[in-house]
Amino acid sequence: MEETSQARWNAAVLRIGGAIVAALAFCWAVYALLAAIRPSSGTVGFAFLLVLPAAVCAFVAYVADPWKTRSHTAYLLMPVWILAAVVVLSLFVLGEGTICVLLLSPLWLISGIAGAEITYRLRRRVRDGRTYCLSLLALPLIAIQVEPYIPLPQATASVSRSILVRATPEQLWPMLRGIPDVRPGEGRWNLTQDMIGVPRPIGARLERDGLGADRHAVWQHGIRFRERITQWEPGRRIGWRFLFDDIAGWGYTDRHLMPDSPYFTVTSGGYRADPVAPGLTRLTLHTQYRLRTPVNGYAKLWGELFLGDLENNLLALIKDRAETAARRRRQV
């Protein structure tokens, strides 16, 4: 009796392990197929983001339960184990970066749980398991063929952050034009730059005054971009549109996260200084961007986090510089 239980346990482990290996191989094949036929958009589509994880998790959950006796919890935990394996595969085999995997993981997990839940509810109704499994694996391939005919929704979004600075708008103005010498350690700790690894600014300089001038920004990892001035109110407001015509340094990051791509484009931004009281100013930094993905609402949540952290860091940098300069003036 004990030997029979052990044999069944060993068989179950082999089935689960084999199913996960087969699922990961299938995911890699779909990824390679998308990269080959759509080099510009790749995995930014509902087939890879939503259909594939649901189908793969449903497949593994079904194969791992040949006697249809496993618990509901076991089915729902299956996507967690598969996601952990996919994350490792993505980082070390597919060459994806941390940011891209972080963005996709919640979608994969939700879709995978949905697939496992459907299989759990249907498992006793499935008469031909082989046909069911083949049908599951065929779904992503069918979706890949269909999605080019489904236009991706477009959306625009804006992220804005503010900070109170003990300085006048006139005192802040030189720093709004650009800080060319950002020192290591300046700014504010944040999740996006200190934990996830998005670069920090090194400096920015304005080549000349007025509309049409270019503000040249340099960030870590050799990232460079220009900001063409579109709003100019000395002492109160400066605005720009982004120009990403030097992409040499952007190779550090995920190729799906370029700031000027068909599905994600950072378009404009700027500072506004509003006096609140004598010697006190509310400084606001805003950034606008466009989205063209199957999950724009979801993508906006990450945009709010990432861009919000970058803006808070820049505002804290200006605040620290301005208030330090004000203290020095009072001591003189």
Short mmCIF file of C-alpha atoms in Angstrom, two decimals:
data_model
loop_
_atom_site.label_atom_id
_atom_site.label_comp_id
_atom_site.label_asym_id
_atom_site.label_seq_id
_atom_site.Cartn_x
_atom_site.Cartn_y
_atom_site.Cartn_z
CA MET A 1 0.00 0.00 0.00
CA GLU A 2 2.82 2.35 0.95
CA GLU A 3 4.72 1.45 -2.23
CA THR A 4 1.61 2.18 -4.31
CA SER A 5 1.20 5.63 -2.72
CA GLN A 6 4.87 6.40 -3.28
CA ALA A 7 4.62 5.31 -6.89
CA ARG A 8 1.61 7.53 -7.45
CA TRP A 9 3.43 10.44 -5.83
CA ASN A 10 6.49 9.92 -8.02
CA ALA A 11 4.30 9.69 -11.09
CA ALA A 12 2.50 12.91 -10.14
CA VAL A 13 5.80 14.75 -9.65
CA LEU A 14 7.03 13.56 -13.04
CA ARG A 15 3.81 14.61 -14.72
CA ILE A 16 3.87 18.06 -13.15
CA GLY A 17 7.55 18.58 -13.89
CA GLY A 18 7.16 17.35 -17.44
CA ALA A 19 4.12 19.56 -18.01
CA ILE A 20 5.93 22.65 -16.71
CA VAL A 21 8.98 21.95 -18.90
CA ALA A 22 6.73 21.46 -21.92
CA ALA A 23 4.85 24.66 -21.09
CA LEU A 24 8.04 26.69 -20.76
CA ALA A 25 9.32 25.31 -24.06
CA PHE A 26 6.03 26.28 -25.67
CA CYS A 27 6.25 29.80 -24.19
CA TRP A 28 9.75 30.18 -25.56
CA ALA A 29 8.59 29.03 -29.00
CA VAL A 30 5.73 31.56 -29.01
CA TYR A 31 8.11 34.30 -27.86
CA ALA A 32 10.59 33.45 -30.62
CA LEU A 33 7.79 33.36 -33.18
CA LEU A 34 6.53 36.81 -32.15
CA ALA A 35 10.05 38.24 -32.16
CA ALA A 36 10.58 36.91 -35.68
CA ILE A 37 7.31 38.00 -37.29
CA ARG A 38 6.86 41.27 -35.34
CA PRO A 39 10.28 42.63 -34.41
CA SER A 40 8.90 46.12 -33.71
CA SER A 41 6.04 45.19 -31.37
CA GLY A 42 7.00 41.68 -30.24
CA THR A 43 5.18 40.72 -27.08
CA VAL A 44 2.99 43.84 -26.84
CA GLY A 45 -0.24 42.10 -27.83
CA PHE A 46 -3.09 40.27 -26.16
CA ALA A 47 -1.85 36.87 -27.42
CA PHE A 48 1.32 37.01 -25.33
CA LEU A 49 0.03 39.14 -22.48
CA LEU A 50 -3.29 37.41 -21.81
CA VAL A 51 -4.03 34.34 -23.94
CA LEU A 52 -0.69 32.52 -23.63
CA PRO A 53 -0.46 32.48 -19.80
CA ALA A 54 -4.10 31.41 -19.46
CA ALA A 55 -3.67 28.57 -21.96
CA VAL A 56 -0.36 27.36 -20.53
CA CYS A 57 -1.58 27.33 -16.92
CA ALA A 58 -4.78 25.54 -17.95
CA PHE A 59 -2.69 22.95 -19.79
CA VAL A 60 -0.32 22.29 -16.87
CA ALA A 61 -3.15 22.18 -14.33
CA TYR A 62 -5.01 19.58 -16.38
CA VAL A 63 -1.97 17.39 -17.08
CA ALA A 64 -0.93 17.54 -13.42
CA ASP A 65 -4.30 16.10 -12.30
CA PRO A 66 -4.79 12.87 -14.29
CA TRP A 67 -7.21 11.42 -11.73
CA LYS A 68 -9.14 14.69 -11.37
CA THR A 69 -8.78 14.64 -7.61
CA ARG A 70 -6.54 17.63 -6.87
CA SER A 71 -7.99 20.47 -4.78
CA HIS A 72 -9.15 23.84 -5.97
CA THR A 73 -6.23 25.42 -4.10
CA ALA A 74 -3.75 23.19 -5.94
CA TYR A 75 -5.14 24.42 -9.24
CA LEU A 76 -4.89 28.07 -8.21
CA LEU A 77 -1.32 27.65 -6.95
CA MET A 78 -0.16 26.16 -10.22
CA PRO A 79 0.11 29.58 -11.98
CA VAL A 80 2.31 30.84 -9.12
CA TRP A 81 4.88 28.09 -9.68
CA ILE A 82 4.71 28.50 -13.43
CA LEU A 83 5.15 32.28 -13.13
CA ALA A 84 8.23 31.80 -10.96
CA ALA A 85 9.75 29.54 -13.62
CA VAL A 86 8.80 31.96 -16.41
CA VAL A 87 10.40 34.90 -14.57
CA VAL A 88 13.68 32.99 -14.28
CA LEU A 89 13.45 31.97 -17.93
CA SER A 90 12.72 35.53 -19.02
CA LEU A 91 15.61 37.06 -17.10
CA PHE A 92 18.31 34.53 -17.90
CA VAL A 93 17.28 32.90 -21.16
CA LEU A 94 15.19 35.41 -23.11
CA GLY A 95 17.30 38.37 -22.05
CA GLU A 96 14.38 40.45 -20.80
CA GLY A 97 15.11 43.13 -18.23
CA THR A 98 13.79 43.47 -14.73
CA ILE A 99 11.35 46.26 -15.61
CA CYS A 100 9.67 44.34 -18.42
CA VAL A 101 9.26 41.19 -16.31
CA LEU A 102 7.92 43.26 -13.42
CA LEU A 103 5.33 44.88 -15.68
CA LEU A 104 4.15 41.59 -17.15
CA SER A 105 4.10 39.42 -14.02
CA PRO A 106 0.75 40.60 -12.56
CA LEU A 107 -0.96 40.18 -15.95
CA TRP A 108 0.52 36.73 -16.41
CA LEU A 109 -0.54 35.72 -12.90
CA ILE A 110 -4.13 36.94 -13.29
CA SER A 111 -4.49 35.33 -16.71
CA GLY A 112 -2.91 32.11 -15.46
CA ILE A 113 -5.27 31.90 -12.51
CA ALA A 114 -8.20 32.44 -14.87
CA GLY A 115 -7.00 29.56 -17.07
CA ALA A 116 -6.47 27.25 -14.10
CA GLU A 117 -9.90 28.13 -12.71
CA ILE A 118 -11.61 27.33 -16.02
CA THR A 119 -9.84 23.96 -16.20
CA TYR A 120 -10.81 23.15 -12.62
CA ARG A 121 -14.46 23.78 -13.41
CA LEU A 122 -14.35 21.81 -16.67
CA ARG A 123 -12.10 18.92 -15.65
CA ARG A 124 -14.91 16.42 -15.02
CA ARG A 125 -16.67 17.36 -18.25
CA VAL A 126 -13.63 16.78 -20.45
CA ARG A 127 -13.89 13.38 -22.07
CA ASP A 128 -10.92 13.53 -24.41
CA GLY A 129 -8.01 15.00 -22.48
CA ARG A 130 -5.62 14.91 -25.42
CA THR A 131 -7.93 17.00 -27.57
CA TYR A 132 -8.50 19.43 -24.69
CA CYS A 133 -4.75 19.93 -24.17
CA LEU A 134 -4.04 20.39 -27.86
CA SER A 135 -6.89 22.90 -28.07
CA LEU A 136 -5.40 24.88 -25.18
CA LEU A 137 -2.01 25.11 -26.85
CA ALA A 138 -3.60 26.06 -30.15
CA LEU A 139 -5.34 29.10 -28.64
CA PRO A 140 -2.23 31.37 -28.46
CA LEU A 141 -1.29 30.44 -32.03
CA ILE A 142 -4.77 31.31 -33.23
CA ALA A 143 -4.67 34.58 -31.26
CA ILE A 144 -1.38 35.52 -32.92
CA GLN A 145 -3.06 35.21 -36.31
CA VAL A 146 -6.12 37.18 -35.26
CA GLU A 147 -4.65 40.10 -33.29
CA PRO A 148 -3.15 42.00 -36.29
CA TYR A 149 -6.74 42.60 -37.43
CA ILE A 150 -7.78 44.04 -34.06
CA PRO A 151 -6.66 47.68 -33.71
CA LEU A 152 -4.99 48.48 -30.43
CA PRO A 153 -6.76 51.17 -28.38
CA GLN A 154 -4.92 54.46 -28.03
CA ALA A 155 -4.81 56.59 -24.90
CA THR A 156 -3.04 59.62 -23.53
CA ALA A 157 -2.04 60.14 -19.93
CA SER A 158 -0.43 62.76 -17.75
CA VAL A 159 1.55 62.40 -14.54
CA SER A 160 2.04 65.40 -12.27
CA ARG A 161 3.81 65.92 -8.96
CA SER A 162 4.23 69.05 -6.80
CA ILE A 163 6.40 70.16 -3.91
CA LEU A 164 6.55 73.25 -1.67
CA VAL A 165 9.89 75.04 -1.79
CA ARG A 166 11.02 77.83 0.55
CA ALA A 167 12.21 80.06 -2.26
CA THR A 168 10.71 82.53 -4.73
CA PRO A 169 9.90 81.57 -8.33
CA GLU A 170 12.71 83.89 -9.47
CA GLN A 171 15.18 82.02 -7.28
CA LEU A 172 14.02 78.69 -8.70
CA TRP A 173 14.14 79.78 -12.33
CA PRO A 174 17.88 79.10 -12.95
CA MET A 175 17.39 75.49 -11.81
CA LEU A 176 14.30 75.05 -13.97
CA ARG A 177 16.42 76.01 -16.95
CA GLY A 178 18.72 73.12 -16.03
CA ILE A 179 21.10 71.77 -13.39
CA PRO A 180 24.26 70.70 -15.21
CA ASP A 181 26.04 69.04 -12.28
CA VAL A 182 23.77 66.64 -10.38
CA ARG A 183 25.88 64.97 -7.71
CA PRO A 184 25.60 61.32 -6.61
CA GLY A 185 23.21 61.05 -3.68
CA GLU A 186 21.17 64.12 -4.56
CA GLY A 187 17.42 63.76 -4.90
CA ARG A 188 15.04 61.41 -3.15
CA TRP A 189 15.07 57.65 -2.58
CA ASN A 190 12.36 55.93 -4.60
CA LEU A 191 11.32 52.45 -5.69
CA THR A 192 11.74 53.06 -9.42
CA GLN A 193 15.34 54.25 -9.39
CA ASP A 194 16.79 52.72 -6.22
CA MET A 195 15.13 49.29 -6.31
CA ILE A 196 14.12 48.63 -9.91
CA GLY A 197 17.17 50.34 -11.39
CA VAL A 198 15.84 53.09 -13.66
CA PRO A 199 18.72 55.59 -14.23
CA ARG A 200 19.05 58.87 -12.38
CA PRO A 201 19.77 62.27 -13.97
CA ILE A 202 23.35 63.48 -14.25
CA GLY A 203 22.63 66.94 -15.60
CA ALA A 204 20.66 69.18 -17.95
CA ARG A 205 21.57 72.42 -19.70
CA LEU A 206 19.68 74.90 -21.84
CA GLU A 207 21.60 75.93 -24.95
CA ARG A 208 19.88 79.33 -25.20
CA ASP A 209 16.82 81.19 -23.93
CA GLY A 210 13.35 81.29 -25.42
CA LEU A 211 10.97 79.20 -27.50
CA GLY A 212 12.59 76.71 -29.83
CA ALA A 213 15.71 76.30 -27.70
CA ASP A 214 16.90 72.82 -26.79
CA ARG A 215 17.39 71.60 -23.27
CA HIS A 216 19.98 68.77 -23.30
CA ALA A 217 19.52 66.10 -20.63
CA VAL A 218 22.04 63.41 -19.63
CA TRP A 219 21.15 60.48 -17.39
CA GLN A 220 23.07 57.47 -16.13
CA HIS A 221 24.09 54.65 -18.52
CA GLY A 222 24.86 57.16 -21.26
CA ILE A 223 21.22 58.11 -21.85
CA ARG A 224 20.81 61.42 -23.68
CA PHE A 225 17.74 63.21 -25.01
CA ARG A 226 16.62 66.70 -25.93
CA GLU A 227 13.69 68.81 -24.79
CA ARG A 228 12.54 71.39 -27.35
CA ILE A 229 11.17 74.42 -25.48
CA THR A 230 7.49 75.09 -26.27
CA GLN A 231 6.54 77.23 -23.23
CA TRP A 232 8.66 80.08 -21.90
CA GLU A 233 7.62 82.39 -19.06
CA PRO A 234 10.76 83.40 -17.15
CA GLY A 235 10.27 82.97 -13.44
CA ARG A 236 6.99 81.06 -13.84
CA ARG A 237 6.86 78.33 -16.48
CA ILE A 238 9.00 76.30 -18.85
CA GLY A 239 7.63 73.50 -21.04
CA TRP A 240 9.01 71.24 -23.76
CA ARG A 241 8.39 68.35 -26.11
CA PHE A 242 10.76 65.40 -25.94
CA LEU A 243 13.12 64.53 -28.78
CA PHE A 244 14.62 61.03 -28.57
CA ASP A 245 16.89 61.21 -31.61
CA ASP A 246 19.96 59.81 -29.83
CA ILE A 247 19.12 56.26 -28.79
CA ALA A 248 22.68 54.99 -28.31
CA GLY A 249 22.40 54.87 -24.53
CA TRP A 250 18.94 53.34 -24.39
CA GLY A 251 20.30 49.86 -25.08
CA TYR A 252 20.74 49.38 -21.33
CA THR A 253 17.03 48.80 -20.83
CA ASP A 254 14.30 46.50 -22.11
CA ARG A 255 13.83 46.97 -25.82
CA HIS A 256 10.07 47.10 -25.23
CA LEU A 257 10.42 50.17 -23.00
CA MET A 258 11.96 52.68 -25.36
CA PRO A 259 10.43 56.12 -24.73
CA ASP A 260 9.55 56.67 -28.40
CA SER A 261 7.96 53.45 -29.64
CA PRO A 262 4.69 52.58 -31.43
CA TYR A 263 3.08 51.53 -28.13
CA PHE A 264 4.66 53.94 -25.60
CA THR A 265 5.73 57.51 -26.37
CA VAL A 266 6.70 60.19 -23.86
CA THR A 267 5.59 63.39 -25.57
CA SER A 268 5.95 66.52 -23.42
CA GLY A 269 6.56 67.94 -19.98
CA GLY A 270 7.57 70.99 -18.02
CA TYR A 271 7.81 72.92 -14.75
CA ARG A 272 5.44 75.51 -13.30
CA ALA A 273 6.28 77.71 -10.30
CA ASP A 274 3.30 79.19 -8.41
CA PRO A 275 3.90 81.57 -5.47
CA VAL A 276 1.97 80.48 -2.38
CA ALA A 277 3.25 83.00 0.17
CA PRO A 278 6.22 85.34 0.46
CA GLY A 279 9.28 83.17 0.02
CA LEU A 280 7.22 80.00 -0.57
CA THR A 281 6.54 78.44 -3.99
CA ARG A 282 4.62 75.41 -5.18
CA LEU A 283 6.75 73.78 -7.87
CA THR A 284 4.98 71.35 -10.23
CA LEU A 285 6.50 68.98 -12.78
CA HIS A 286 4.24 67.27 -15.32
CA THR A 287 4.82 64.68 -18.05
CA GLN A 288 2.49 63.57 -20.85
CA TYR A 289 2.69 60.32 -22.80
CA ARG A 290 0.76 58.19 -25.30
CA LEU A 291 -0.12 54.51 -25.02
CA ARG A 292 -1.15 51.95 -27.61
CA THR A 293 -1.46 48.56 -25.91
CA PRO A 294 -4.19 46.00 -25.21
CA VAL A 295 -4.09 47.00 -21.52
CA ASN A 296 -3.81 50.79 -21.47
CA GLY A 297 -5.54 51.16 -18.10
CA TYR A 298 -3.12 48.71 -16.53
CA ALA A 299 -0.13 50.39 -18.20
CA LYS A 300 -1.21 53.78 -16.80
CA LEU A 301 -0.85 52.44 -13.26
CA TRP A 302 2.80 51.68 -13.91
CA GLY A 303 3.24 55.03 -15.68
CA GLU A 304 1.92 56.77 -12.60
CA LEU A 305 4.44 54.93 -10.42
CA PHE A 306 7.51 55.19 -12.65
CA LEU A 307 7.08 58.73 -13.92
CA GLY A 308 5.82 59.89 -10.53
CA ASP A 309 8.99 58.60 -8.88
CA LEU A 310 11.18 60.30 -11.48
CA GLU A 311 9.32 63.58 -11.02
CA ASN A 312 9.48 63.41 -7.22
CA ASN A 313 13.22 62.84 -7.44
CA LEU A 314 13.76 65.87 -9.69
CA LEU A 315 11.56 68.08 -7.53
CA ALA A 316 13.39 67.01 -4.36
CA LEU A 317 16.70 67.80 -6.06
CA ILE A 318 15.57 71.34 -6.94
CA LYS A 319 14.07 71.88 -3.47
CA ASP A 320 17.28 70.83 -1.71
CA ARG A 321 19.42 73.02 -3.96
CA ALA A 322 17.15 76.07 -3.62
CA GLU A 323 16.72 75.86 0.16
CA THR A 324 20.42 75.21 0.73
CA ALA A 325 21.23 78.31 -1.34
CA ALA A 326 18.66 80.32 0.65
CA ARG A 327 20.22 79.28 3.98
CA ARG A 328 23.65 80.31 2.75
CA ARG A 329 22.34 83.71 1.69
CA ARG A 330 20.86 84.27 5.15
CA GLN A 331 24.16 83.35 6.82
CA VAL A 332 26.15 85.86 4.80
#
